[in-house]
Amino acid sequence: MQVYALVRQIPFGKVTSYGAIAAFLGSRQSSRMVGWAMNQSHRSRLNIPAHRVVNRNGQLTGKNHFGHPDLMQQLLEQEGHQIENDTIVNFEKAFWNPEQTLL
DNA sequence: GGTGTGACCAGCT
DNA sequence: AAGCTGGCCACAC
């Protein structure tokens, strides 16, 4: 729920991490639930940019749960990111902190 | 209805 | 430095 709301807030060309979302919404340790939420996100009527959510290393851990394993990478590249070995280059620079905008 | 398992993360061997 | 463990909570079996 809140996860969806937050993920939808992620601006174009930015990415964030499961941990950041979890930490912002409640407990940092609930990050697994965020991942679960993302898994269910495709059911939602709202289109959730799940590709903008990666793990703390910028690694595209959830790409297998997209239609095609490479789809996530394609989408990110489409948004101007550079992907190298399933990891976003300059992840720290592209990182979007929820507190930064929503606080 | 108990158990196991995550698109994670941090802390401890 | 790499691997294991615990924590969180929803869901399938």
CSV table of N, CA, C and O (backbone and C1' of nucleotides) in Angstrom, one decimal, chain B:
chain,number,residue,atom,x,y,z
B,1,DG,P,-7.3,-23.3,13.7
B,1,DG,O5',-5.8,-23.9,13.3
B,1,DG,C5',-5.1,-24.5,14.3
B,1,DG,C4',-3.7,-24.7,13.8
B,1,DG,C3',-2.7,-23.5,13.9
B,1,DG,O3',-1.4,-24.0,14.2
B,1,DG,C1',-2.8,-24.1,11.7
B,2,DG,P,-0.6,-23.3,15.3
B,2,DG,O5',0.9,-23.9,14.9
B,2,DG,C5',1.0,-25.4,15.0
B,2,DG,C4',2.0,-25.8,13.9
B,2,DG,C3',3.3,-25.1,13.9
B,2,DG,O3',4.3,-26.1,13.7
B,2,DG,C1',2.3,-24.8,11.8
B,3,DT,P,5.8,-25.8,13.8
B,3,DT,O5',6.2,-25.6,12.2
B,3,DT,C5',5.7,-26.6,11.3
B,3,DT,C4',6.3,-26.2,9.9
B,3,DT,C3',7.7,-25.4,10.0
B,3,DT,O3',8.5,-26.0,9.0
B,3,DT,C1',6.1,-24.2,8.7
B,4,DG,P,10.0,-25.5,9.0
B,4,DG,O5',10.1,-24.9,7.5
B,4,DG,C5',9.4,-25.6,6.4
B,4,DG,C4',9.4,-24.7,5.2
B,4,DG,C3',10.7,-24.0,4.9
B,4,DG,O3',10.8,-23.9,3.5
B,4,DG,C1',8.9,-22.4,5.2
B,5,DT,P,12.2,-23.7,2.9
B,5,DT,O5',12.0,-22.4,2.0
B,5,DT,C5',11.0,-22.3,1.1
B,5,DT,C4',10.5,-20.9,0.9
B,5,DT,C3',11.7,-19.9,0.7
B,5,DT,O3',11.4,-19.2,-0.5
B,5,DT,C1',10.1,-19.1,2.2
B,6,DG,P,12.5,-18.9,-1.5
B,6,DG,O5',13.3,-17.8,-0.8
B,6,DG,C5',13.6,-16.5,-1.2
B,6,DG,C4',12.4,-15.7,-1.6
B,6,DG,C3',12.7,-14.2,-1.8
B,6,DG,O3',11.9,-13.7,-2.9
B,6,DG,C1',11.1,-14.5,0.0
B,7,DA,P,12.6,-13.9,-4.4
B,7,DA,O5',12.9,-12.4,-4.8
B,7,DA,C5',14.1,-12.0,-5.3
B,7,DA,C4',14.2,-10.5,-5.2
B,7,DA,C3',13.8,-9.9,-3.9
B,7,DA,O3',14.9,-9.1,-3.4
B,7,DA,C1',12.7,-8.8,-5.6
B,8,DC,P,16.1,-9.7,-2.5
B,8,DC,O5',16.1,-8.7,-1.4
B,8,DC,C5',15.4,-7.4,-1.5
B,8,DC,C4',15.7,-6.6,-0.2
B,8,DC,C3',17.2,-6.2,-0.1
B,8,DC,O3',17.2,-4.8,0.4
B,8,DC,C1',16.5,-7.4,1.8
B,9,DC,P,18.7,-4.2,0.5
B,9,DC,O5',19.0,-4.4,2.0
B,9,DC,C5',18.2,-3.8,3.0
B,9,DC,C4',18.8,-4.0,4.3
B,9,DC,C3',20.3,-3.7,4.4
B,9,DC,O3',20.6,-3.0,5.6
B,9,DC,C1',19.9,-5.9,5.2
B,10,DA,P,21.9,-2.2,5.7
B,10,DA,O5',22.4,-2.6,7.1
B,10,DA,C5',21.4,-2.8,8.1
B,10,DA,C4',22.0,-3.7,9.2
B,10,DA,C3',23.4,-3.5,9.5
B,10,DA,O3',23.6,-3.6,10.9
B,10,DA,C1',23.1,-5.7,9.0
B,11,DG,P,24.9,-3.0,11.7
B,11,DG,O5',25.1,-4.2,12.7
B,11,DG,C5',24.0,-5.1,13.0
B,11,DG,C4',24.5,-6.4,13.5
B,11,DG,C3',26.0,-6.4,14.0
B,11,DG,O3',26.1,-7.1,15.2
B,11,DG,C1',25.8,-8.0,12.3
B,12,DC,P,27.5,-7.1,16.0
B,12,DC,O5',27.8,-8.6,16.0
B,12,DC,C5',26.8,-9.6,16.0
B,12,DC,C4',27.2,-10.9,15.6
B,12,DC,C3',28.6,-11.3,16.1
B,12,DC,O3',28.6,-12.5,16.7
B,12,DC,C1',28.5,-11.7,13.8
B,13,DT,P,29.9,-13.1,17.3
B,13,DT,O5',30.6,-13.8,16.0
B,13,DT,C5',31.4,-14.9,16.2
B,13,DT,C4',31.1,-15.9,15.2
B,13,DT,C3',32.3,-16.9,14.9
B,13,DT,O3',31.8,-18.1,14.6
B,13,DT,C1',31.8,-15.7,12.9
